[in-house]
PDB file of C-alpha atoms in Angstrom:
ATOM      1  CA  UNK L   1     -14.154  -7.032 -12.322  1.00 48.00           C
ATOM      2  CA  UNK L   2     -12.560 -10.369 -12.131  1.00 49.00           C
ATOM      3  CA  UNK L   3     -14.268 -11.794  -8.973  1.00 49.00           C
ATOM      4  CA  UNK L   4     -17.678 -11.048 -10.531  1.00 42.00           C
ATOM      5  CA  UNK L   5     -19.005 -14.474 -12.352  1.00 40.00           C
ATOM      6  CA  UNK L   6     -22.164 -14.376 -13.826  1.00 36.00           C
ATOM      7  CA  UNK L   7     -24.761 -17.173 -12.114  1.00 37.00           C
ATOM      8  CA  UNK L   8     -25.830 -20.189 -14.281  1.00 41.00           C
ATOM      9  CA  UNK L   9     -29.377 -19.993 -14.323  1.00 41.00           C
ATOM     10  CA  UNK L  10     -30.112 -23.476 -15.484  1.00 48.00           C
ATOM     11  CA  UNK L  11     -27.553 -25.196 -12.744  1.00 42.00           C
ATOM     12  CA  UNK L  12     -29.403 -28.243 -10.162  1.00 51.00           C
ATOM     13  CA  UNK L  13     -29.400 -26.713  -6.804  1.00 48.00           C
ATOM     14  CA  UNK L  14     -26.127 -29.183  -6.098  1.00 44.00           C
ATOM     15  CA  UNK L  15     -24.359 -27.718  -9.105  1.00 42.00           C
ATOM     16  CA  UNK L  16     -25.350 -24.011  -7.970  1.00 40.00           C
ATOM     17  CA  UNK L  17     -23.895 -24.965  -3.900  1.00 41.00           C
ATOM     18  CA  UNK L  18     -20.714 -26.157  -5.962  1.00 44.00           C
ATOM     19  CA  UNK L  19     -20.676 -22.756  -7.899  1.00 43.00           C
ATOM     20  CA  UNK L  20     -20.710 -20.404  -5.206  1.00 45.00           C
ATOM     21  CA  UNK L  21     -18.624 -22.258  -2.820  1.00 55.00           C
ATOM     22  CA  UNK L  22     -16.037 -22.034  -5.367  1.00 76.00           C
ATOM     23  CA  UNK L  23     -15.972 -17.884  -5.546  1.00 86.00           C
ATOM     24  CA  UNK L  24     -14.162 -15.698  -3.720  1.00 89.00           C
ATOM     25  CA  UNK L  25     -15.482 -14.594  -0.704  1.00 94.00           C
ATOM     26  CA  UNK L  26     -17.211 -11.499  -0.775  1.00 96.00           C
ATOM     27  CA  UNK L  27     -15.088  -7.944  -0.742  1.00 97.00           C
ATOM     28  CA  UNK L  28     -16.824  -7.077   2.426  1.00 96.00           C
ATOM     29  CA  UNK L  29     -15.475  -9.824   4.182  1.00 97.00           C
ATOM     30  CA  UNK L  30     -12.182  -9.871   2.818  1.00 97.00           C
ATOM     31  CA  UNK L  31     -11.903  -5.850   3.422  1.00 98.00           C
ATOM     32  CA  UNK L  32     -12.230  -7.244   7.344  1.00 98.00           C
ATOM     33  CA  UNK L  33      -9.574  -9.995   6.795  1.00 98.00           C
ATOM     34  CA  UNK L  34      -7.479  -7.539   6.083  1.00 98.00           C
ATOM     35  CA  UNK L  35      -7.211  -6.236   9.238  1.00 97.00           C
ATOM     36  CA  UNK L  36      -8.414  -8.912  11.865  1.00 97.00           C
ATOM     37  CA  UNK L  37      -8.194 -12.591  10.147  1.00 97.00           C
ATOM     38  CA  UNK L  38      -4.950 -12.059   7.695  1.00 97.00           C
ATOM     39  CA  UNK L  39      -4.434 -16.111   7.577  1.00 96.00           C
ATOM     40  CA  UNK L  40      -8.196 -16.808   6.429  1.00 97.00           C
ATOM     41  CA  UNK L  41      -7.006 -13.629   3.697  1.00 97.00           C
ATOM     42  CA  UNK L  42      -4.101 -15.517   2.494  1.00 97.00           C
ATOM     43  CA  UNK L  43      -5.939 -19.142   2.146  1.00 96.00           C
ATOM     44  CA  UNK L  44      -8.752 -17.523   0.406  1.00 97.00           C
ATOM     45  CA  UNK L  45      -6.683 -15.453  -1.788  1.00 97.00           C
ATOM     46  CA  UNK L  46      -4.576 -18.680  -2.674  1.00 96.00           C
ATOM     47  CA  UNK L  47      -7.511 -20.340  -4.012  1.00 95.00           C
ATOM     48  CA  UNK L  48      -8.882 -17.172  -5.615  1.00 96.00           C
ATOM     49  CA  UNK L  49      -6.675 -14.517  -6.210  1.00 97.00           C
ATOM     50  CA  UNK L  50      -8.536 -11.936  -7.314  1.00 97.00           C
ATOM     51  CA  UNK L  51      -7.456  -8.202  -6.992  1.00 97.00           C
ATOM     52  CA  UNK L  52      -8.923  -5.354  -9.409  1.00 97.00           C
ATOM     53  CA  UNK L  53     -11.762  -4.660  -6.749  1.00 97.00           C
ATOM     54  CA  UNK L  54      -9.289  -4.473  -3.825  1.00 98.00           C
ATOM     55  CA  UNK L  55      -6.529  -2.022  -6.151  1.00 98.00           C
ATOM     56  CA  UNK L  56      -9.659   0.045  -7.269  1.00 97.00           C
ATOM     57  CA  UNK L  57     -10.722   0.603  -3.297  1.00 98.00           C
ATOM     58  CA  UNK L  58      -7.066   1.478  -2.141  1.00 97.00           C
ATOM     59  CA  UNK L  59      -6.468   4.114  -5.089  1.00 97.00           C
ATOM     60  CA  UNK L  60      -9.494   5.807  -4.084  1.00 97.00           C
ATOM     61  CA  UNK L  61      -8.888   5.977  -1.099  1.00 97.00           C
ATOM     62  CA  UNK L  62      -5.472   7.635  -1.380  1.00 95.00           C
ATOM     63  CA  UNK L  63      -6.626   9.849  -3.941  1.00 94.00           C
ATOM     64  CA  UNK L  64      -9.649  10.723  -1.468  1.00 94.00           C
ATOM     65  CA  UNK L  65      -6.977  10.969   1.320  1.00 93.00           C
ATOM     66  CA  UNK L  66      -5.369  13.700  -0.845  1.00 91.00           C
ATOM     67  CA  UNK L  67      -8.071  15.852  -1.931  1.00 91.00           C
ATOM     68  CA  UNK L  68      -8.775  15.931   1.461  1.00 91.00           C
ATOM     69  CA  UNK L  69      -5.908  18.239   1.791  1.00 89.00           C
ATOM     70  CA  UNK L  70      -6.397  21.555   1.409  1.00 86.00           C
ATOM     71  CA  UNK L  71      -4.136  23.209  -1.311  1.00 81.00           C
ATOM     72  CA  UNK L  72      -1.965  25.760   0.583  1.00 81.00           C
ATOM     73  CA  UNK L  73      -0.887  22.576   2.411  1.00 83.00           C
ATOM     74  CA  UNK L  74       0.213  20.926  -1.208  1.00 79.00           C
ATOM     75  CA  UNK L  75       1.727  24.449  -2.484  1.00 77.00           C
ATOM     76  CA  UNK L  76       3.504  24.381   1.069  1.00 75.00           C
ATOM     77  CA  UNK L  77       4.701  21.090   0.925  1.00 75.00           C
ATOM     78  CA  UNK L  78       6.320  22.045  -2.843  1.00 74.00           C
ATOM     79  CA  UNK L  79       8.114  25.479  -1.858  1.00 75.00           C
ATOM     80  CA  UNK L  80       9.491  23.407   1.135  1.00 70.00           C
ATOM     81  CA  UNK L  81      10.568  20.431  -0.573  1.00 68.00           C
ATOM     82  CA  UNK L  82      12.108  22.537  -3.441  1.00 67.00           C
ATOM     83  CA  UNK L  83      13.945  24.743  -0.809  1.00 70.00           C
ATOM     84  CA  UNK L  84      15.639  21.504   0.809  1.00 66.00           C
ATOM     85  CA  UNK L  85      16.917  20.609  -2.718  1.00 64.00           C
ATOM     86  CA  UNK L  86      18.113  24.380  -3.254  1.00 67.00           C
ATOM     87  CA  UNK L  87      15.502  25.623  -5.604  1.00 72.00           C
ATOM     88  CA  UNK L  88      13.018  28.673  -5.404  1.00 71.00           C
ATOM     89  CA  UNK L  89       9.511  28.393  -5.603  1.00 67.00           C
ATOM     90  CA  UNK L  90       8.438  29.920  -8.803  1.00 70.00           C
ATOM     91  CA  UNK L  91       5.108  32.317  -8.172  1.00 71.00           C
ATOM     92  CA  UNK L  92       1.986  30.419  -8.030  1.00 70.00           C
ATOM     93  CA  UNK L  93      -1.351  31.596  -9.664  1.00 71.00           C
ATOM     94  CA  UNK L  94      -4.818  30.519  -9.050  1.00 73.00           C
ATOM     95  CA  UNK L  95      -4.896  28.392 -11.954  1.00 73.00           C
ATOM     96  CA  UNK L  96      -1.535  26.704 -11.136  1.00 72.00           C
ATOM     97  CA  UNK L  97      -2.941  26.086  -7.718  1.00 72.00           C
ATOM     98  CA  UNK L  98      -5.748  24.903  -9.027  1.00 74.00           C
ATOM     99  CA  UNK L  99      -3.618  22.456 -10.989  1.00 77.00           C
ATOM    100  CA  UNK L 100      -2.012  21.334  -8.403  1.00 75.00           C
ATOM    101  CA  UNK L 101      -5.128  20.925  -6.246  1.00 77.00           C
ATOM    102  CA  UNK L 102      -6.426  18.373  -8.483  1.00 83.00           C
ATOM    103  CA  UNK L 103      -3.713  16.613  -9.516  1.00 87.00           C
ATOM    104  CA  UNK L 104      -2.378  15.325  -6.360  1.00 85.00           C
ATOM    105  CA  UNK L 105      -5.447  13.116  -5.892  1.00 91.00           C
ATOM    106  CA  UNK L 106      -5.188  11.792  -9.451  1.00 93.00           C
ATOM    107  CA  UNK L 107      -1.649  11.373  -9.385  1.00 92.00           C
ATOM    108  CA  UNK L 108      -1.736   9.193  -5.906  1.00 92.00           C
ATOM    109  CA  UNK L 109      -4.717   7.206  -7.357  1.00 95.00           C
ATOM    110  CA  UNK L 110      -2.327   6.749 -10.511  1.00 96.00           C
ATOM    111  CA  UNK L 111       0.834   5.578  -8.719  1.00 95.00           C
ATOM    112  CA  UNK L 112      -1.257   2.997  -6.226  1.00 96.00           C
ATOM    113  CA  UNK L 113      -1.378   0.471  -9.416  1.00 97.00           C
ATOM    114  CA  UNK L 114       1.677   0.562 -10.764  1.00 97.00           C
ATOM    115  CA  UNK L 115       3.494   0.289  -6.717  1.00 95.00           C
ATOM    116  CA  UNK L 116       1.203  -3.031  -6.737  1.00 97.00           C
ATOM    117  CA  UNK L 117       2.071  -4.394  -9.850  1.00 97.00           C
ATOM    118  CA  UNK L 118       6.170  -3.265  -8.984  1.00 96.00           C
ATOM    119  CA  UNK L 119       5.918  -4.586  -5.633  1.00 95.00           C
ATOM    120  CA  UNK L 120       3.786  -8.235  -6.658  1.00 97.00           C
ATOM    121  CA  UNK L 121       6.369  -8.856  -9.237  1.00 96.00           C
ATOM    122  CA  UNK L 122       9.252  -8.264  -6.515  1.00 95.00           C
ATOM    123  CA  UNK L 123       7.935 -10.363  -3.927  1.00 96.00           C
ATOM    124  CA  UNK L 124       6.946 -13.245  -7.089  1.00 96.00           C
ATOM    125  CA  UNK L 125      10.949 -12.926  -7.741  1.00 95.00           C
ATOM    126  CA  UNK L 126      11.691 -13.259  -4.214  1.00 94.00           C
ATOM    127  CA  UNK L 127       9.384 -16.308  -3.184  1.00 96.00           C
ATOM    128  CA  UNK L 128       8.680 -18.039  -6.256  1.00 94.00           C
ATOM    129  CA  UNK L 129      12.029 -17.960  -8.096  1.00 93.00           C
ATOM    130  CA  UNK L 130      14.666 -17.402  -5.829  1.00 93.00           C
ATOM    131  CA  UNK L 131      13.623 -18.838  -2.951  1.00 94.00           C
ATOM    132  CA  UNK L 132      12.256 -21.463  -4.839  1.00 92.00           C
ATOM    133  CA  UNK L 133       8.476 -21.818  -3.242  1.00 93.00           C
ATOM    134  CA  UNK L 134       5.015 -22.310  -4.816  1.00 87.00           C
ATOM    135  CA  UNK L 135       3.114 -19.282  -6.263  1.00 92.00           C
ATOM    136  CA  UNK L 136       2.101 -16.921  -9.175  1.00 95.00           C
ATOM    137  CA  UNK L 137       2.344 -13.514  -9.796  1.00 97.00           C
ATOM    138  CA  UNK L 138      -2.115 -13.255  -9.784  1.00 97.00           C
ATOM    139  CA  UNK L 139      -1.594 -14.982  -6.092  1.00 97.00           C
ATOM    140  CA  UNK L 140       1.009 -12.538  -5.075  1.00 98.00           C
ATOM    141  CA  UNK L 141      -0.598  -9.642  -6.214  1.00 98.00           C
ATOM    142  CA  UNK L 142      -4.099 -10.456  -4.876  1.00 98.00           C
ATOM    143  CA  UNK L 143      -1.977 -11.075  -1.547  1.00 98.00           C
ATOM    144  CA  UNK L 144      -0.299  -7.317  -2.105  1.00 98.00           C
ATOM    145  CA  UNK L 145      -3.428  -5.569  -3.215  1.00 98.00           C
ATOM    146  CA  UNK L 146      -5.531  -6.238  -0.337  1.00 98.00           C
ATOM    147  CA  UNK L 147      -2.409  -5.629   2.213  1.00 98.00           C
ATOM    148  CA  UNK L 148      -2.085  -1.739   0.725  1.00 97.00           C
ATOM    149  CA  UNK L 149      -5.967  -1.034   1.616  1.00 98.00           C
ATOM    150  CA  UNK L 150      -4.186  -0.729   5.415  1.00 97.00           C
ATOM    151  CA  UNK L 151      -2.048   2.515   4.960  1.00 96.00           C
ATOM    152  CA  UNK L 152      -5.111   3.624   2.619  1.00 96.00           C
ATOM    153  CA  UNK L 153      -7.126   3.532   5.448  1.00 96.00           C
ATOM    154  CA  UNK L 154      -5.661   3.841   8.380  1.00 95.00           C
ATOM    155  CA  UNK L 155      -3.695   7.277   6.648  1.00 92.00           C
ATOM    156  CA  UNK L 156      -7.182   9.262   7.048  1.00 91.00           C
ATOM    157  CA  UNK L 157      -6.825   9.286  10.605  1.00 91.00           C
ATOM    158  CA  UNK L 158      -3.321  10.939  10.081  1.00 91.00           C
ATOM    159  CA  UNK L 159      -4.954  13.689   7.892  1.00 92.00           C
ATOM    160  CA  UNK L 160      -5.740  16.175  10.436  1.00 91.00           C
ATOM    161  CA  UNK L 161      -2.036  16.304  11.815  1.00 88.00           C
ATOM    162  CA  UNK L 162      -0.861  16.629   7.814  1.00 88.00           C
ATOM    163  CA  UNK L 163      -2.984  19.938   7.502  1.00 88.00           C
ATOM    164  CA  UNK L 164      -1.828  21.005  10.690  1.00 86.00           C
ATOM    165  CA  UNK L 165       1.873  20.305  10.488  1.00 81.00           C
ATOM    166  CA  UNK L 166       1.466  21.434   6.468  1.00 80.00           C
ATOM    167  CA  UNK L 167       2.882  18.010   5.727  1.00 82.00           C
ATOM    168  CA  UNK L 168       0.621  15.776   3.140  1.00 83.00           C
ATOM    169  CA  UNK L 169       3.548  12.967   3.627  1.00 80.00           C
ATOM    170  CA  UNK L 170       3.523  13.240   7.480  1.00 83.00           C
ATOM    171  CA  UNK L 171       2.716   9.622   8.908  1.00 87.00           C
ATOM    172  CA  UNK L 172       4.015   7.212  12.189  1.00 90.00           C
ATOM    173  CA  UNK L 173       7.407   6.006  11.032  1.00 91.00           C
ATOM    174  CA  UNK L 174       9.919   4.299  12.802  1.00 92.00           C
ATOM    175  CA  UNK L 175      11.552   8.199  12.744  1.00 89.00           C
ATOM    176  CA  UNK L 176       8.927   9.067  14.689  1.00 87.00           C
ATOM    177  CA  UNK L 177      10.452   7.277  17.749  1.00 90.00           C
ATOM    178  CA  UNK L 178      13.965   8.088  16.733  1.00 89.00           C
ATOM    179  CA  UNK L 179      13.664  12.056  16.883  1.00 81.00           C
ATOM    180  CA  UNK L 180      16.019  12.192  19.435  1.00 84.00           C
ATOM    181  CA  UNK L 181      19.311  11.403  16.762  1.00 83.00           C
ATOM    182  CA  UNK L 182      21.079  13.937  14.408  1.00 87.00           C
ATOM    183  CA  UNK L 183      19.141  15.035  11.186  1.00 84.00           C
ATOM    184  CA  UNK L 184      21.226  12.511   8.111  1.00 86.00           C
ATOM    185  CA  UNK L 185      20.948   9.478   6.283  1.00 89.00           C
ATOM    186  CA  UNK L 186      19.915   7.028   9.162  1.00 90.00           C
ATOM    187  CA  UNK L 187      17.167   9.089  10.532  1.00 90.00           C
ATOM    188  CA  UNK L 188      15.595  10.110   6.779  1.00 88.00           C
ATOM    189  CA  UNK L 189      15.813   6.331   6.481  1.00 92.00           C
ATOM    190  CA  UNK L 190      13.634   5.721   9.379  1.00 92.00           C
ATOM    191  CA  UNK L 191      11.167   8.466   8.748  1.00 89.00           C
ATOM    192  CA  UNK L 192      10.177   6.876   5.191  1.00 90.00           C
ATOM    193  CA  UNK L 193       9.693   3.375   7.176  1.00 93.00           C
ATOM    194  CA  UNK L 194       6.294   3.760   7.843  1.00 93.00           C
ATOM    195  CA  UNK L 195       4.403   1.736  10.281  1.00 95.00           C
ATOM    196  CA  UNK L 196       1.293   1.291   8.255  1.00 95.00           C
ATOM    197  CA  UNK L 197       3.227   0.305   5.644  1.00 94.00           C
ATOM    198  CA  UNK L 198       5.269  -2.319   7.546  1.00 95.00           C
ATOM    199  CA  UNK L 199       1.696  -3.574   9.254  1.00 97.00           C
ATOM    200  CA  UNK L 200       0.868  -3.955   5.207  1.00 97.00           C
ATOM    201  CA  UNK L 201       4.548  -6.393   4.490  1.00 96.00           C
ATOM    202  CA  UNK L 202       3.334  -8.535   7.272  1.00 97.00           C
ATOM    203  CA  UNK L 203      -0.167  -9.357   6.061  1.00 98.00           C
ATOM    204  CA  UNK L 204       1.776 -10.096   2.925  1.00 98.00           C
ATOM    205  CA  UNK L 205       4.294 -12.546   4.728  1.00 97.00           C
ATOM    206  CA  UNK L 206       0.914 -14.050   6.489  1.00 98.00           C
ATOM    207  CA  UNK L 207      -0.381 -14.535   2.453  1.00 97.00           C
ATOM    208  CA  UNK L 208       2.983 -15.938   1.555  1.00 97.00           C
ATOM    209  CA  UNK L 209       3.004 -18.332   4.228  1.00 97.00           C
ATOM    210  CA  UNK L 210      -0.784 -19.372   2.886  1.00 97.00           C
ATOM    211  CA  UNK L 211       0.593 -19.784  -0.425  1.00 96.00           C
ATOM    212  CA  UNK L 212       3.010 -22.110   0.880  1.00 95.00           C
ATOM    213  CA  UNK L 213       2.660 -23.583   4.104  1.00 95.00           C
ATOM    214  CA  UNK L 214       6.433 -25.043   4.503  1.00 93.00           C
ATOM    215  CA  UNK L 215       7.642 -20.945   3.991  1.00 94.00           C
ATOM    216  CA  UNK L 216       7.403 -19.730   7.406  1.00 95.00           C
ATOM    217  CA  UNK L 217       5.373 -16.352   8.582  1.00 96.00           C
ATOM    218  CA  UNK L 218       8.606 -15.031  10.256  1.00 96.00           C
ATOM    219  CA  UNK L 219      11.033 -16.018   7.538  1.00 96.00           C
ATOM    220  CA  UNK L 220       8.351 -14.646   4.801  1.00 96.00           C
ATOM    221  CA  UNK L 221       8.487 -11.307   7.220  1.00 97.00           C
ATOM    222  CA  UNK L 222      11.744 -10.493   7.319  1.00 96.00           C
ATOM    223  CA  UNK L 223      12.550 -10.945   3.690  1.00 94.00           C
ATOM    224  CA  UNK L 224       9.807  -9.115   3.383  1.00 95.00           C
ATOM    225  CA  UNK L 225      10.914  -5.582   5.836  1.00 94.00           C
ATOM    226  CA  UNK L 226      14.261  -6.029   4.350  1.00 93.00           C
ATOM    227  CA  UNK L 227      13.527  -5.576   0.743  1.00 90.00           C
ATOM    228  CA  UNK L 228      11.266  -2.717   2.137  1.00 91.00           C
ATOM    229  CA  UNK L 229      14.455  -1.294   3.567  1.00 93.00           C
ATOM    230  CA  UNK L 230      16.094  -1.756   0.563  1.00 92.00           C
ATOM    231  CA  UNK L 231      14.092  -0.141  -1.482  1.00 89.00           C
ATOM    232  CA  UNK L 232      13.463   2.818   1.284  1.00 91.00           C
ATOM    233  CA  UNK L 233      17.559   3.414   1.340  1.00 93.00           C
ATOM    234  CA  UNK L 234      17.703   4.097  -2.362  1.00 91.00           C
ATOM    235  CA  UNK L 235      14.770   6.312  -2.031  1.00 88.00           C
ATOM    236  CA  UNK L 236      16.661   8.252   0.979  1.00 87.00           C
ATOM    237  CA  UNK L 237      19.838   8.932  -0.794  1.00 86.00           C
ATOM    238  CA  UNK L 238      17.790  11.368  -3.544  1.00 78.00           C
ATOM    239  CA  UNK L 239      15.192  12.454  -0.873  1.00 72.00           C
ATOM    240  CA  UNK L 240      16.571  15.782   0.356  1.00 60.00           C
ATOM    241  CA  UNK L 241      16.800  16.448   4.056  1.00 55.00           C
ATOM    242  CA  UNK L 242      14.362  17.281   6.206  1.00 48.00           C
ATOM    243  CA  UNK L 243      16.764  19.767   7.846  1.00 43.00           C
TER     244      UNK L 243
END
């Protein structure tokens, strides 16, 4: 992985001090940062932005979050979601279940990547060339890859109430506090804004800000939730209803 550097055996006991203070800190610790210290995340990351172990962690945990789920819930979720956009549910076999058992799991450990690598090169457009502030893509995308290990693992405690309600994509959304308004556009829109992965934009904004200091964490945030809106209102429009 890229944060492991191999020790210089024959380095002075100065040279070896210099070594390690200039590595990464370990994953452990920046697994924590995550979630409790997201400025000493950012200033780390800035100096060493490393990111294959954190992308590794958060697609196995999504893909762990899935096979979690048992497979009537997934063949559920299909017939349901194919019914909204006016299709039948062709018969399902063992073996097709099977299929799709397993291939949830590898699919979400498959699409946690490439969102990263989407998502770091949106926010490098954003900051670095449009709104003109310091930063590379590797920075970026350390910042992102350690901010998506939050929905990966706060989702588990979510999985019970996805088996239950047969619902693998079930999760707190702003939707969730809007159930009171008509089924539509607006509301679909606020179901797919999900709190974890808002919680997830601002640790980014917090990295952003670390990257450069004269960006502010507020400014960084809402630029930030909006292109998450943006991107959630194209989504909407060929998500079918939940009615």
């Amino acid at each position: 992985m890229d944060e492991m550097d191999e020790v210089n055996v024959g380095a002075t006991p100065s040279e070896a001090h210099d070594e390690v203070a200039t590595r990464p800190p370990p994953f452990y610790k920046r697994f924590l940062d995550v979630f409790f210290n997201p400025g000493r995340l950012g200033q780390a990351l800035k100096e060493h932005p490393v990111w294959a172990v954190a992308m590794l962690v958060a697609a196995v945990l999504v893909g762990l979050q899935l096979a979690l789920i048992p497979a009537d819930v997934l063949v559920e979720a299909r017939r349901q979601a194919l019914l909204r956009a006016g299709q039948q549910m062709p018969p399902i076999t063992p073996k097709m279940e099977a299929i799709m058992r397993w291939s949830a799991p590898i699919a979400g450990m498959i699409s946690i990547p490439v969102m990263e690598f989407i998502f770091a090169g949106l926010v490098t457009l954003l900051f670095a060339f449009i709104m003109g502030d310091e930063g590379r893509y590797r920075q970026y995308l350390a910042i992102v890859s350690h901010a998506w290990l939050i929905p990966a693992v706060v989702e588990f405690f979510f999985i019970p109430l996805k088996i239950a309600e047969k619902n693998p994509q079930m999760t707190v959304s702003l939707g969730t506090f809007l159930f009171f308004l008509p089924e539509g556009y607006f509301l679909r829109v606020m179901s797919m804004m999900s709190l974890t992965q808002i919680w997830a934009w601002l640790v980014v904004a917090v990295g952003a800000h670390a990257i450069n200091p004269k960006r502010r964490v507020a400014t960084a945030a809402a630029v930030l939730i909006i292109l998450n809106l943006a991107v959630v209102m194209v989504m909407a429009i060929f998500t079918p209803s939940m009615g």
